[in-house]
């Protein structure tokens, strides 16, 4: 079959996603110092995005090399599970950031580690179940009328996935609003103690709020168009509409390593150590909390 340019772009996107996140996973596995709950969550996100990138590559290969309904279902299920795990990991990171500010005194405790592991187990468990649904029979291979804009997923299947995304997005929006309130309240308390709000405190507060807005805005801009189109779109519409909304959604997995990993000083330090182990840093290692946005 002739190559579809959109499929080529998805494959290229998947390759970039896989390379970026493979580096993050390697850095976290290589560095014993990166074993805090925050980096466990970042590792979960990078692993999910790595699998999503590999899924996009495999989907391209199987679509043009091995044309099989069974392989198509397995690939689609793999992609659904990977992207669901990525979105769920983003929610877990948001919850962790909120707890690190709301319960700052008790954050570094065994209870926090247990909470993080429980969240990740639940996130990956639910994602795996969502990925298995099309494989176990929730598909439109035998009923073309039930197909959605994302074949071979059914309309009810993509509606479930879109509804879950909208719920997660609303929860993240609420938590980030609460985080902004806590940041502003902390700045106000510091101002009362020092009798005035210094320029550095104002800049730090503004930077924190701006960073949160960028994080949530990037996430929403990437996934909302595709989620909305999955609900309102019709399978009879040209496939270009599906590709045009799906491609930006994949970019979220490409941007995640930049936002959550490469901007972090410990990740940067470990990256240099990974590529040049003989390089000795004069700057001492300082463990940061997830509230350092």
Short mmCIF file of C-alpha atoms in Angstrom, two decimals:
data_model
loop_
_atom_site.label_atom_id
_atom_site.label_comp_id
_atom_site.label_asym_id
_atom_site.label_seq_id
_atom_site.Cartn_x
_atom_site.Cartn_y
_atom_site.Cartn_z
CA UNK A 1 0.00 0.00 0.00
CA UNK A 2 1.09 3.56 -0.67
CA UNK A 3 2.56 5.33 2.32
CA UNK A 4 0.21 7.72 4.08
CA UNK A 5 2.13 10.90 5.05
CA UNK A 6 0.17 11.08 8.30
CA UNK A 7 1.30 7.56 9.23
CA UNK A 8 4.87 8.56 8.47
CA UNK A 9 4.57 11.61 10.76
CA UNK A 10 3.13 9.43 13.53
CA UNK A 11 6.04 7.02 13.13
CA UNK A 12 8.55 9.87 13.26
CA UNK A 13 6.79 11.24 16.33
CA UNK A 14 6.92 7.79 17.94
CA UNK A 15 10.64 7.51 17.22
CA UNK A 16 11.37 10.88 18.84
CA UNK A 17 9.17 9.97 21.83
CA UNK A 18 10.89 6.62 22.29
CA UNK A 19 14.40 8.12 22.13
CA UNK A 20 13.66 10.96 24.54
CA UNK A 21 11.98 8.81 27.16
CA UNK A 22 14.42 5.91 26.83
CA UNK A 23 17.14 8.34 27.92
CA UNK A 24 15.08 9.41 30.95
CA UNK A 25 14.43 5.78 31.96
CA UNK A 26 18.14 4.97 31.55
CA UNK A 27 19.16 7.94 33.69
CA UNK A 28 16.76 7.05 36.51
CA UNK A 29 17.80 3.38 36.45
CA UNK A 30 21.49 4.32 36.29
CA UNK A 31 21.43 6.76 39.23
CA UNK A 32 20.86 5.24 42.69
CA UNK A 33 20.27 8.74 44.05
CA UNK A 34 17.10 9.07 41.95
CA UNK A 35 14.99 6.77 44.11
CA UNK A 36 12.71 9.32 45.74
CA UNK A 37 8.92 9.17 45.20
CA UNK A 38 9.10 12.12 42.81
CA UNK A 39 11.53 10.35 40.47
CA UNK A 40 9.58 7.09 40.73
CA UNK A 41 6.62 8.99 39.29
CA UNK A 42 8.77 10.62 36.60
CA UNK A 43 10.11 7.16 35.74
CA UNK A 44 6.57 5.82 35.46
CA UNK A 45 5.65 8.66 33.10
CA UNK A 46 8.78 8.14 31.00
CA UNK A 47 8.15 4.39 30.81
CA UNK A 48 4.55 4.92 29.67
CA UNK A 49 5.62 7.46 27.04
CA UNK A 50 8.44 5.15 25.91
CA UNK A 51 5.93 2.33 25.37
CA UNK A 52 3.61 4.73 23.54
CA UNK A 53 6.45 5.73 21.20
CA UNK A 54 7.28 2.08 20.54
CA UNK A 55 3.58 1.42 19.94
CA UNK A 56 3.44 4.11 17.26
CA UNK A 57 6.46 2.59 15.54
CA UNK A 58 5.03 -0.93 15.72
CA UNK A 59 1.68 0.31 14.43
CA UNK A 60 3.40 1.76 11.37
CA UNK A 61 5.43 -1.41 10.74
CA UNK A 62 2.50 -3.78 11.12
CA UNK A 63 0.22 -1.56 9.08
CA UNK A 64 2.48 -1.71 6.03
CA UNK A 65 4.34 -4.98 6.56
CA UNK A 66 2.08 -7.40 8.45
CA UNK A 67 -1.56 -6.69 7.67
CA UNK A 68 -3.56 -8.68 10.21
CA UNK A 69 -6.69 -7.96 12.23
CA UNK A 70 -5.23 -9.71 15.27
CA UNK A 71 -1.99 -7.72 15.10
CA UNK A 72 -4.01 -4.52 14.58
CA UNK A 73 -6.04 -5.20 17.72
CA UNK A 74 -2.93 -5.96 19.75
CA UNK A 75 -1.22 -2.79 18.55
CA UNK A 76 -4.25 -0.59 19.24
CA UNK A 77 -4.66 -2.16 22.68
CA UNK A 78 -0.97 -1.55 23.38
CA UNK A 79 -1.29 2.09 22.36
CA UNK A 80 -4.44 2.61 24.45
CA UNK A 81 -2.78 1.10 27.52
CA UNK A 82 0.42 3.13 27.03
CA UNK A 83 -1.26 6.51 26.53
CA UNK A 84 -3.69 5.78 29.38
CA UNK A 85 -0.71 5.01 31.65
CA UNK A 86 0.94 8.27 30.53
CA UNK A 87 -2.13 10.36 31.38
CA UNK A 88 -2.60 8.48 34.66
CA UNK A 89 1.05 9.08 35.59
CA UNK A 90 0.56 12.80 34.95
CA UNK A 91 -2.39 12.72 37.36
CA UNK A 92 -0.26 10.89 39.94
CA UNK A 93 2.48 13.53 39.60
CA UNK A 94 -0.12 16.27 40.12
CA UNK A 95 -1.46 14.55 43.24
CA UNK A 96 2.11 14.12 44.53
CA UNK A 97 2.87 17.81 44.02
CA UNK A 98 -0.28 18.77 45.85
CA UNK A 99 0.47 16.45 48.78
CA UNK A 100 4.06 17.69 49.01
CA UNK A 101 2.73 21.20 49.60
CA UNK A 102 -0.38 20.38 51.60
CA UNK A 103 1.40 17.88 53.90
CA UNK A 104 4.92 19.26 53.72
CA UNK A 105 5.89 18.11 57.23
CA UNK A 106 4.92 14.47 56.69
CA UNK A 107 5.74 14.16 53.00
CA UNK A 108 9.06 12.37 53.48
CA UNK A 109 7.69 9.33 55.25
CA UNK A 110 6.98 5.67 54.55
CA UNK A 111 3.31 6.52 54.21
CA UNK A 112 4.10 8.73 51.22
CA UNK A 113 6.10 5.95 49.54
CA UNK A 114 3.20 3.53 50.07
CA UNK A 115 0.76 6.09 48.67
CA UNK A 116 2.92 6.61 45.57
CA UNK A 117 3.25 2.89 44.91
CA UNK A 118 -0.49 2.40 45.41
CA UNK A 119 -1.30 5.19 42.96
CA UNK A 120 1.04 3.78 40.35
CA UNK A 121 -0.28 0.24 40.78
CA UNK A 122 -3.83 1.51 40.34
CA UNK A 123 -2.90 3.68 37.35
CA UNK A 124 -1.11 0.90 35.49
CA UNK A 125 -3.78 -1.65 36.42
CA UNK A 126 -6.59 0.50 35.03
CA UNK A 127 -4.53 1.34 31.93
CA UNK A 128 -3.88 -2.34 31.27
CA UNK A 129 -7.58 -3.10 31.57
CA UNK A 130 -8.44 -0.32 29.12
CA UNK A 131 -5.89 -1.68 26.67
CA UNK A 132 -7.27 -5.19 26.92
CA UNK A 133 -10.85 -4.16 26.14
CA UNK A 134 -10.46 -4.04 22.34
CA UNK A 135 -8.42 -7.25 22.37
CA UNK A 136 -11.05 -9.10 24.40
CA UNK A 137 -13.84 -8.23 21.98
CA UNK A 138 -14.81 -4.57 22.43
CA UNK A 139 -14.04 -3.72 18.81
CA UNK A 140 -15.91 -3.14 15.55
CA UNK A 141 -14.26 -5.72 13.32
CA UNK A 142 -17.55 -7.61 12.94
CA UNK A 143 -19.85 -4.59 13.08
CA UNK A 144 -18.63 -1.71 10.95
CA UNK A 145 -21.59 0.44 11.98
CA UNK A 146 -20.27 0.49 15.56
CA UNK A 147 -16.85 1.86 14.53
CA UNK A 148 -15.62 5.16 15.89
CA UNK A 149 -13.24 7.68 14.33
CA UNK A 150 -10.44 5.44 15.64
CA UNK A 151 -10.82 2.04 14.05
CA UNK A 152 -11.15 -0.67 15.28
CA UNK A 153 -12.36 0.92 18.52
CA UNK A 154 -16.12 1.21 18.97
CA UNK A 155 -17.96 4.46 19.64
CA UNK A 156 -18.76 3.39 23.19
CA UNK A 157 -15.10 2.51 23.78
CA UNK A 158 -13.74 5.89 22.70
CA UNK A 159 -16.54 7.60 24.63
CA UNK A 160 -15.36 5.80 27.78
CA UNK A 161 -11.76 6.80 27.10
CA UNK A 162 -12.70 10.43 26.38
CA UNK A 163 -14.89 10.67 29.47
CA UNK A 164 -12.05 9.30 31.59
CA UNK A 165 -9.72 11.90 30.13
CA UNK A 166 -12.14 14.75 30.80
CA UNK A 167 -12.46 13.57 34.42
CA UNK A 168 -8.68 13.39 34.85
CA UNK A 169 -8.26 16.82 33.26
CA UNK A 170 -10.82 18.35 35.64
CA UNK A 171 -9.13 16.74 38.65
CA UNK A 172 -5.74 18.07 37.53
CA UNK A 173 -7.23 21.52 36.94
CA UNK A 174 -8.72 21.54 40.45
CA UNK A 175 -5.46 20.35 42.05
CA UNK A 176 -3.34 22.91 40.20
CA UNK A 177 -5.71 25.68 41.27
CA UNK A 178 -5.30 24.50 44.86
CA UNK A 179 -1.51 24.40 44.40
CA UNK A 180 -1.57 27.99 43.13
CA UNK A 181 -3.58 29.01 46.20
CA UNK A 182 -1.04 27.33 48.49
CA UNK A 183 1.87 29.02 46.69
CA UNK A 184 0.23 32.43 46.99
CA UNK A 185 -0.66 31.79 50.63
CA UNK A 186 2.93 30.83 51.43
CA UNK A 187 4.19 34.00 49.75
CA UNK A 188 1.69 36.06 51.76
CA UNK A 189 2.81 34.44 55.02
CA UNK A 190 6.44 35.18 54.22
CA UNK A 191 5.50 38.77 53.45
CA UNK A 192 3.76 39.11 56.82
CA UNK A 193 6.77 37.71 58.64
CA UNK A 194 9.16 40.04 56.84
CA UNK A 195 6.65 42.92 56.79
CA UNK A 196 6.88 43.20 53.01
CA UNK A 197 6.93 41.04 49.89
CA UNK A 198 10.39 41.17 48.34
CA UNK A 199 10.92 41.18 44.62
CA UNK A 200 12.49 37.71 44.74
CA UNK A 201 9.42 36.26 46.47
CA UNK A 202 7.15 37.89 43.92
CA UNK A 203 9.23 36.57 41.03
CA UNK A 204 9.34 33.06 42.52
CA UNK A 205 5.58 33.04 43.07
CA UNK A 206 4.89 34.34 39.57
CA UNK A 207 7.29 31.76 38.10
CA UNK A 208 5.64 28.92 40.02
CA UNK A 209 2.13 29.89 38.90
CA UNK A 210 3.31 30.41 35.30
CA UNK A 211 4.97 27.00 35.25
CA UNK A 212 1.80 25.32 36.49
CA UNK A 213 -0.20 27.13 33.81
CA UNK A 214 2.23 25.98 31.12
CA UNK A 215 2.08 22.37 32.35
CA UNK A 216 -1.71 22.23 32.39
CA UNK A 217 -2.05 24.28 29.20
CA UNK A 218 0.31 21.97 27.30
CA UNK A 219 -1.53 18.90 28.51
CA UNK A 220 -4.93 20.32 27.60
CA UNK A 221 -3.86 21.68 24.21
CA UNK A 222 -2.38 18.31 23.29
CA UNK A 223 -5.21 15.99 24.31
CA UNK A 224 -8.44 18.02 24.40
CA UNK A 225 -8.91 18.33 20.58
CA UNK A 226 -8.54 14.59 20.10
CA UNK A 227 -10.75 13.72 23.09
CA UNK A 228 -13.49 16.09 21.91
CA UNK A 229 -13.30 14.83 18.32
CA UNK A 230 -13.61 11.22 19.53
CA UNK A 231 -16.98 12.15 21.08
CA UNK A 232 -18.45 14.40 18.38
CA UNK A 233 -16.74 12.94 15.30
CA UNK A 234 -18.36 10.52 12.89
CA UNK A 235 -16.52 7.58 11.28
CA UNK A 236 -17.76 8.80 7.89
CA UNK A 237 -15.70 11.99 8.27
CA UNK A 238 -12.40 12.09 6.35
CA UNK A 239 -9.61 10.32 8.24
CA UNK A 240 -7.50 13.47 7.99
CA UNK A 241 -9.53 14.92 10.90
CA UNK A 242 -8.55 11.99 13.10
CA UNK A 243 -4.89 12.30 12.15
CA UNK A 244 -4.91 16.09 12.63
CA UNK A 245 -6.13 15.73 16.23
CA UNK A 246 -4.21 12.56 17.10
CA UNK A 247 -0.79 13.85 16.04
CA UNK A 248 -0.79 16.80 18.52
CA UNK A 249 -1.87 14.35 21.25
CA UNK A 250 1.31 12.36 20.67
CA UNK A 251 3.35 15.53 21.07
CA UNK A 252 2.41 15.55 24.75
CA UNK A 253 4.56 12.44 25.24
CA UNK A 254 7.35 14.28 23.43
CA UNK A 255 7.07 17.34 25.66
CA UNK A 256 6.71 15.46 28.97
CA UNK A 257 10.45 14.62 29.30
CA UNK A 258 11.32 18.28 28.82
CA UNK A 259 8.85 19.48 31.45
CA UNK A 260 9.24 16.78 34.08
CA UNK A 261 12.78 15.46 33.56
CA UNK A 262 15.30 17.49 31.60
CA UNK A 263 14.51 20.71 33.49
CA UNK A 264 15.38 19.02 36.80
CA UNK A 265 18.88 19.69 38.13
CA UNK A 266 19.32 16.15 39.47
CA UNK A 267 18.37 14.66 36.09
CA UNK A 268 20.84 17.01 34.37
CA UNK A 269 23.57 16.03 36.82
CA UNK A 270 22.87 12.32 36.33
CA UNK A 271 22.83 12.80 32.57
CA UNK A 272 26.33 14.22 32.64
CA UNK A 273 27.44 11.41 34.93
CA UNK A 274 25.92 8.84 32.56
CA UNK A 275 27.70 10.18 29.48
CA UNK A 276 30.92 11.14 31.23
CA UNK A 277 31.42 9.26 34.49
CA UNK A 278 34.83 10.79 35.01
CA UNK A 279 33.35 14.30 35.27
CA UNK A 280 33.23 15.44 38.87
CA UNK A 281 30.73 18.06 39.94
CA UNK A 282 31.72 20.71 42.40
CA UNK A 283 28.08 21.43 43.15
CA UNK A 284 26.78 19.21 45.92
CA UNK A 285 23.72 17.07 45.33
CA UNK A 286 20.57 18.61 46.79
CA UNK A 287 17.37 16.58 46.89
CA UNK A 288 14.41 18.66 45.82
CA UNK A 289 10.77 18.11 46.53
CA UNK A 290 8.11 17.84 43.82
CA UNK A 291 6.76 21.21 44.94
CA UNK A 292 9.80 22.85 43.29
CA UNK A 293 7.93 23.48 40.08
#
